[in-house]
């Protein structure tokens, strides 16, 4: 596996020599350039895939999976698609989402096992579903996760508010989260563990993958590892973070340590995350592989742009699609937009902070809230923008995955703050500009961008080619993941 020393940048993720080109003959996997009669010649470590009697079997444990719209859900929807494209027999163990709108379709060609989320979480989902039916007369569509047409339109992007009964159940849900590790998502563990044991016996996977968060998937993966299965962990963020509740910090550290020391291989999204875990748990760099978020070159507006969000040819149209976490500070951007002429910011997010709603109400010509948009509509909004906005996290081990999605929109990117490797990447390849996290600095950059917009020279100042970042395309990342999985599958032989 690839081993990168400390201090490398995110841009170095491209420097990976993946497995050789692979052919499929009668369901078997062989190297096209090293083919021998009836067998696959042994090759150097990291480049071997062995002749087998059945397709590679992979079991993915992922709480976040379609139809849920989270970044981790999108990540594994894309990785699952690529693994299936390589001929992998893939099964997914995830949570039952009967009351969830299909905001992100699941890929085809795999089998999904859904287990109940837990008594209280299941009850609140049921209450929410009934409330939506009462308010709109239109039920959720739980069984249509593979149907693109089931994705909700932008007309109903806002979450339906619960009545007093629903709010009461939600309070019970939050209270139960105090007792369940790492939070209320931990209620899923009981039903998931029972189904996991059945799948390990019946499906007999070559590799088991845990997608974190939540940490529940790591504890489930431990069950498989202790039974001798190869175990690949996708550790999007450390388990022990600055926002881990104090009551769970010790357990979070224990889960993280056991995972780092016993997993067959660990995937992280940034070099900083890898460096932190190596130092914290005294494990080797070779145990980690870097696979960031990505984008699809083929991603495009599957839906027509929302007519309620028109663009002004005389205005610099900024677009931000993403969440507002406590460790992400957008105030400098908003202050700069309000103070600038000829600039407007459109924000697509599930839950905007209260202060941002007040700014949008006070300055409707400057700040526009689009609510939550399904993935395809979010892409359409990005592609009709003048400039996309990315806001760095306070924690250096976390790089917003949204910036990699932005790369596929082929629009200039305004990056605010500092993220390891991202600022350099955007500047070196002329895809964006960087501004410090200060209103005056952001306002100066916005002024220059607005002048380019009026002069029609944005395309001259930035390289907007869609194939500018091939190392971050999901196809490339999926090939690398397939190479890792193929190597780990030898543990079960």
XYZ file of C-alpha atoms in Angstrom:
493
model
C 0.000 0.000 0.000
C 0.987 3.562 -0.542
C 2.972 5.121 2.250
C 3.274 8.913 2.414
C 5.400 10.759 4.934
C 4.085 13.463 7.245
C 3.630 16.929 5.860
C 2.497 15.895 2.388
C -0.249 17.920 0.782
C -3.693 16.875 -0.407
C -2.522 17.358 -3.967
C -0.136 14.434 -3.491
C -3.114 12.089 -3.480
C -2.680 11.902 -7.230
C 0.707 10.190 -6.862
C -0.626 6.680 -6.599
C 0.243 3.697 -8.688
C -2.929 1.600 -8.665
C -3.454 -1.943 -9.891
C -2.833 -2.823 -13.515
C -5.638 -2.869 -16.017
C -7.980 -5.727 -15.205
C -9.993 -7.983 -17.516
C -13.037 -10.094 -16.731
C -13.150 -13.560 -18.315
C -15.977 -15.900 -17.331
C -16.402 -14.111 -14.024
C -12.728 -14.373 -13.080
C -10.392 -11.480 -12.473
C -6.987 -11.600 -14.180
C -4.327 -9.125 -15.205
C -4.424 -8.609 -18.948
C -0.673 -8.079 -19.243
C 0.357 -10.956 -16.981
C -2.043 -13.619 -18.178
C -1.040 -17.254 -18.061
C -3.122 -20.329 -18.835
C -5.527 -20.990 -15.967
C -3.870 -18.668 -13.468
C -2.738 -15.132 -12.734
C 1.018 -14.740 -12.304
C 1.993 -13.434 -8.883
C 2.880 -9.753 -9.017
C 4.400 -7.265 -6.550
C 2.361 -6.336 -3.490
C -0.242 -3.697 -4.278
C -0.677 -5.011 -7.836
C -2.044 -8.515 -7.225
C -5.562 -9.749 -7.790
C -5.912 -13.482 -7.582
C -7.773 -15.929 -9.764
C -10.828 -16.954 -7.768
C -13.780 -19.255 -8.141
C -16.344 -16.560 -7.409
C -16.552 -12.776 -7.825
C -14.973 -10.704 -5.091
C -17.500 -10.458 -2.260
C -17.645 -7.286 -0.206
C -19.914 -6.427 2.711
C -20.271 -2.706 3.405
C -21.482 -1.562 6.833
C -22.725 1.998 6.365
C -25.297 3.851 8.434
C -25.095 6.725 5.966
C -26.244 5.344 2.619
C -28.892 6.349 0.058
C -31.559 7.569 0.184
C -29.910 9.728 2.861
C -28.264 12.822 1.323
C -25.212 13.209 3.590
C -21.665 13.576 2.174
C -20.741 10.125 3.519
C -23.839 8.668 1.884
C -22.859 10.222 -1.446
C -19.286 8.982 -1.029
C -20.343 5.371 -0.631
C -23.014 5.588 -3.294
C -20.206 6.463 -5.716
C -17.725 3.926 -4.331
C -20.400 1.223 -4.396
C -21.140 2.022 -8.037
C -17.463 1.738 -8.947
C -16.982 -1.538 -7.062
C -20.006 -3.054 -8.771
C -18.598 -1.816 -12.075
C -15.467 -3.861 -11.351
C -17.584 -6.994 -10.960
C -17.651 -6.995 -7.153
C -20.565 -8.795 -5.513
C -21.576 -6.114 -3.024
C -23.999 -6.231 -0.116
C -24.745 -3.237 2.075
C -25.862 -3.372 5.708
C -27.514 -0.076 6.536
C -30.342 1.477 8.514
C -33.979 1.243 7.530
C -35.223 4.587 6.206
C -38.905 3.995 5.531
C -39.798 7.584 6.365
C -37.052 9.254 4.336
C -37.539 11.007 1.028
C -35.320 9.572 -1.695
C -32.937 12.498 -2.049
C -30.059 10.361 -3.323
C -30.736 7.222 -5.405
C -28.824 4.053 -4.547
C -26.691 2.535 -7.322
C -27.934 -0.571 -9.085
C -26.324 -4.002 -9.061
C -26.044 -4.478 -5.291
C -28.124 -5.936 -2.465
C -29.133 -3.695 0.448
C -30.035 -5.115 3.870
C -31.859 -2.549 5.992
C -32.400 -3.054 9.709
C -34.511 -0.971 12.131
C -32.887 2.193 13.505
C -34.010 1.490 17.075
C -37.276 1.869 18.908
C -37.243 5.618 19.534
C -35.576 6.619 16.253
C -38.019 4.418 14.351
C -40.951 5.965 16.179
C -39.941 9.533 15.375
C -39.488 8.585 11.710
C -42.999 7.108 11.705
C -44.462 10.234 13.328
C -42.696 12.469 10.804
C -43.974 10.392 7.883
C -47.572 10.594 9.114
C -47.242 14.335 9.646
C -46.044 14.860 6.067
C -48.974 12.832 4.743
C -51.381 14.956 6.780
C -49.798 18.217 5.583
C -49.247 17.408 1.905
C -51.452 14.428 1.132
C -48.401 12.779 -0.454
C -46.678 9.870 1.312
C -42.980 9.155 1.317
C -41.731 6.561 -1.168
C -39.600 4.185 0.874
C -39.302 1.448 -1.718
C -38.024 3.542 -4.617
C -34.404 4.090 -3.705
C -33.230 3.116 -7.189
C -35.656 5.424 -8.966
C -34.262 8.808 -10.032
C -37.816 10.143 -10.346
C -38.327 9.577 -6.633
C -35.914 12.377 -5.743
C -37.778 15.239 -4.114
C -38.081 18.464 -6.042
C -36.881 21.784 -4.731
C -40.454 22.746 -3.992
C -40.431 20.591 -0.864
C -36.804 20.927 0.224
C -37.613 22.099 3.743
C -38.110 19.561 6.495
C -41.706 19.384 7.635
C -42.093 20.726 11.148
C -43.419 18.262 13.698
C -46.556 18.776 15.758
C -46.500 18.570 19.546
C -46.571 14.767 19.504
C -43.636 14.657 17.129
C -41.687 17.179 19.197
C -42.300 15.077 22.305
C -40.999 11.952 20.568
C -37.974 13.918 19.339
C -37.181 14.910 22.919
C -37.231 11.223 23.864
C -34.935 10.575 20.908
C -32.443 13.138 22.146
C -32.659 11.763 25.679
C -31.956 8.255 24.428
C -28.903 9.642 22.669
C -27.413 10.455 26.058
C -27.383 6.739 26.869
C -26.392 5.353 23.458
C -22.850 5.585 22.059
C -21.898 7.672 20.172
C -25.359 9.295 20.095
C -28.894 8.253 19.157
C -27.480 6.542 16.038
C -26.151 3.886 18.396
C -29.687 2.543 18.788
C -29.165 0.856 15.418
C -26.440 -1.409 16.780
C -28.622 -4.196 18.207
C -30.613 -5.053 15.087
C -27.595 -4.442 12.852
C -25.397 -6.817 14.881
C -27.896 -9.639 14.542
C -28.134 -9.191 10.779
C -24.358 -8.807 10.476
C -23.732 -12.199 12.054
C -26.213 -13.762 9.636
C -24.521 -12.135 6.652
C -21.048 -13.206 7.754
C -22.251 -16.818 7.884
C -24.353 -16.816 4.712
C -22.611 -14.329 2.418
C -19.040 -15.040 3.617
C -17.492 -11.789 2.333
C -13.876 -11.593 1.239
C -13.663 -8.080 2.717
C -15.829 -6.216 5.228
C -15.864 -2.396 5.029
C -16.974 -0.017 7.788
C -17.967 3.509 6.796
C -17.575 5.948 9.670
C -19.524 7.985 10.960
C -21.172 6.940 13.231
C -18.767 4.902 15.347
C -21.432 2.198 15.543
C -20.161 0.908 12.196
C -16.690 0.461 13.699
C -17.994 -1.588 16.599
C -19.922 -3.732 14.122
C -16.820 -4.113 11.972
C -14.931 -5.309 15.020
C -17.325 -8.277 15.189
C -16.246 -9.291 11.693
C -12.559 -8.678 12.392
C -12.586 -10.832 15.519
C -13.997 -13.632 13.392
C -11.040 -13.380 11.032
C -12.494 -11.367 8.153
C -10.397 -8.797 6.322
C -11.591 -5.405 7.543
C -11.250 -2.115 5.666
C -12.219 1.052 7.550
C -13.190 4.338 5.898
C -12.441 6.773 8.717
C -13.841 10.020 7.357
C -13.087 11.827 10.636
C -11.352 10.678 13.812
C -13.700 9.057 16.326
C -12.372 11.296 19.090
C -12.849 14.903 18.009
C -13.227 18.310 19.592
C -17.019 17.938 19.508
C -17.149 14.451 21.109
C -19.306 14.706 24.284
C -17.230 14.504 27.433
C -19.105 11.419 28.658
C -18.014 9.512 25.546
C -14.452 10.723 25.090
C -12.827 7.742 26.791
C -14.882 5.219 24.837
C -14.326 7.114 21.591
C -10.567 6.924 22.178
C -10.794 3.187 22.883
C -12.823 2.499 19.727
C -10.476 4.606 17.628
C -7.368 2.932 19.075
C -8.660 -0.613 18.562
C -9.668 0.252 15.016
C -6.300 1.762 14.112
C -4.375 -1.169 15.557
C -6.525 -4.019 14.257
C -8.115 -2.968 10.954
C -6.550 -4.546 7.887
C -6.306 -1.122 6.268
C -7.668 2.357 7.022
C -8.831 4.952 4.510
C -8.635 8.640 5.446
C -9.463 11.715 3.422
C -6.578 13.991 4.427
C -2.877 13.632 5.303
C -3.552 15.572 8.509
C -6.033 12.944 9.703
C -3.514 10.197 8.995
C -0.735 12.052 10.814
C -2.962 12.624 13.852
C -3.969 8.955 14.118
C -0.412 7.713 13.588
C 0.859 9.929 16.400
C -2.090 9.304 18.721
C -2.003 5.505 18.525
C 1.601 4.773 17.487
C 0.678 2.866 14.331
C 2.512 2.674 11.005
C 1.883 4.997 8.062
C 1.533 1.920 5.870
C -1.787 1.116 7.535
C -3.368 4.175 5.924
C -4.486 4.994 2.387
C -5.617 8.449 1.236
C -8.897 8.619 -0.675
C -10.561 12.053 -0.589
C -14.038 12.952 -1.746
C -14.447 13.211 -5.502
C -16.626 14.260 -8.388
C -18.144 12.740 -11.489
C -17.067 14.225 -14.766
C -20.489 13.228 -16.068
C -22.328 15.011 -13.253
C -24.790 17.463 -14.725
C -28.128 19.159 -14.098
C -30.538 16.225 -14.220
C -33.221 18.793 -13.432
C -33.773 22.176 -15.044
C -32.432 24.997 -12.857
C -35.020 26.277 -10.420
C -36.801 29.257 -12.039
C -37.318 30.727 -8.577
C -33.541 31.262 -8.410
C -32.819 33.409 -11.477
C -29.357 34.787 -12.215
C -28.591 38.416 -12.964
C -26.114 39.062 -15.815
C -25.016 42.273 -14.084
C -24.423 40.623 -10.692
C -21.640 38.368 -9.486
C -23.590 35.271 -8.461
C -21.931 33.398 -5.582
C -23.229 29.956 -4.599
C -22.589 28.001 -1.405
C -24.044 24.499 -1.076
C -23.312 22.754 2.185
C -23.774 22.747 5.920
C -22.936 25.303 8.586
C -21.080 23.479 11.324
C -19.791 25.072 14.508
C -16.227 24.635 13.198
C -16.979 26.506 9.956
C -17.172 30.317 10.029
C -19.063 32.009 7.176
C -19.527 35.385 8.882
C -16.628 37.039 7.050
C -18.127 36.014 3.705
C -21.620 37.246 4.520
C -20.364 40.571 5.874
C -18.280 41.080 2.743
C -21.210 40.280 0.435
C -23.508 42.731 2.206
C -20.819 45.446 1.964
C -20.085 44.828 -1.734
C -21.964 46.190 -4.714
C -22.987 43.951 -7.591
C -22.628 40.737 -5.574
C -25.242 38.217 -4.419
C -24.856 35.027 -2.368
C -27.203 32.059 -2.780
C -27.045 29.476 -0.001
C -28.447 25.947 -0.357
C -28.449 24.235 3.035
C -30.741 22.100 5.142
C -30.643 24.202 8.304
C -29.312 27.758 7.968
C -28.189 29.384 11.229
C -30.622 31.843 12.733
C -28.313 34.810 12.211
C -28.059 34.038 8.484
C -31.847 33.932 8.180
C -31.976 37.396 9.762
C -29.385 38.717 7.288
C -31.301 37.240 4.341
C -34.505 38.866 5.576
C -32.794 42.234 6.052
C -30.858 42.083 2.732
C -32.920 39.987 0.277
C -31.036 41.419 -2.703
C -27.726 40.286 -1.209
C -28.362 36.927 0.450
C -30.783 34.337 -0.902
C -31.668 31.099 0.916
C -32.586 28.147 -1.296
C -33.179 25.617 1.474
C -32.148 21.994 1.028
C -31.705 20.807 -2.566
C -31.445 17.191 -3.743
C -28.019 16.321 -5.101
C -28.840 16.717 -8.790
C -30.468 20.104 -8.247
C -27.534 21.205 -6.127
C -25.226 20.374 -9.036
C -27.443 22.348 -11.411
C -27.275 25.372 -9.110
C -23.486 25.092 -8.864
C -23.075 24.990 -12.630
C -25.101 28.141 -13.253
C -23.150 30.158 -10.669
C -20.386 32.628 -11.446
C -18.258 31.614 -8.448
C -18.590 28.787 -5.927
C -17.708 29.426 -2.295
C -15.796 26.979 -0.102
C -15.269 27.715 3.593
C -12.429 25.990 5.427
C -12.981 24.175 8.708
C -11.276 25.303 11.892
C -9.921 21.793 12.432
C -7.038 21.109 10.056
C -7.756 17.365 9.973
C -11.065 18.066 8.241
C -11.146 19.212 4.635
C -14.680 20.015 3.415
C -15.586 17.332 0.882
C -17.740 19.874 -0.909
C -14.691 21.456 -2.546
C -14.032 18.239 -4.485
C -17.629 18.220 -5.685
C -17.130 21.814 -6.800
C -14.274 20.694 -9.051
C -16.828 18.912 -11.210
C -18.915 22.045 -11.726
C -16.188 23.697 -13.814
C -16.726 27.064 -12.133
C -14.216 29.346 -10.339
C -13.926 28.675 -6.601
C -13.477 31.246 -3.849
C -11.791 29.479 -0.932
C -12.017 31.282 2.405
C -9.627 30.328 5.199
C -6.858 27.737 5.138
C -7.060 24.008 4.387
C -4.044 21.796 3.947
C -3.342 21.516 0.231
C -6.645 22.935 -1.038
C -5.557 26.556 -1.405
C -2.369 25.527 -3.201
C -4.273 23.158 -5.473
C -6.762 25.809 -6.587
C -4.074 28.400 -7.203
C -1.576 26.142 -8.952
C -4.189 24.924 -11.441
C -5.898 28.312 -11.817
C -9.293 27.080 -10.689
C -9.838 29.529 -7.868
C -8.739 32.306 -5.541
C -8.027 32.285 -1.824
C -9.030 34.903 0.752
C -8.184 35.107 4.471
C -11.058 34.774 6.892
C -11.592 38.529 7.276
C -14.436 40.676 5.820
C -12.151 43.329 4.280
C -9.928 40.738 2.596
C -12.941 38.858 1.223
C -14.528 42.117 0.009
C -11.405 43.014 -1.990
C -11.433 39.622 -3.689
C -15.145 39.950 -4.435
C -14.491 43.333 -6.018
C -11.949 41.851 -8.426
C -14.250 38.935 -9.272
C -17.166 41.297 -9.902
C -15.003 43.289 -12.336
C -14.143 40.069 -14.186
C -17.833 39.184 -14.375
C -18.785 42.530 -15.895
C -15.867 42.330 -18.341
C -16.805 38.761 -19.269
C -13.292 37.554 -18.462
C -13.861 34.930 -15.754
C -13.154 32.135 -18.227
C -9.897 33.853 -19.232
C -8.600 34.175 -15.682
C -9.465 30.617 -14.597
C -8.938 27.176 -16.085
C -12.444 25.722 -16.188
C -11.732 22.467 -18.002
C -13.792 19.604 -16.590
C -10.868 17.158 -16.855
C -8.453 19.376 -14.912
C -8.507 17.120 -11.823
C -8.602 13.499 -13.045
C -7.094 12.222 -9.791
C -10.213 13.353 -7.930
C -12.775 11.793 -10.242
C -14.836 9.049 -8.621
C -13.774 6.671 -11.394
C -10.097 7.113 -10.459
C -10.779 6.889 -6.733
C -12.947 3.826 -7.289
C -10.125 2.106 -9.178
C -7.822 2.754 -6.241
C -10.396 1.429 -3.780
C -10.817 -1.709 -5.885
C -7.064 -2.240 -5.767
C -7.062 -1.969 -1.973
C -10.010 -4.348 -1.633
C -8.422 -6.853 -3.997
C -5.211 -6.862 -1.986
C -7.031 -7.301 1.332
C -9.115 -10.170 -0.012
C -6.032 -12.410 0.257
C -6.502 -12.463 4.042
C -9.469 -14.803 3.631
C -7.760 -17.179 1.199
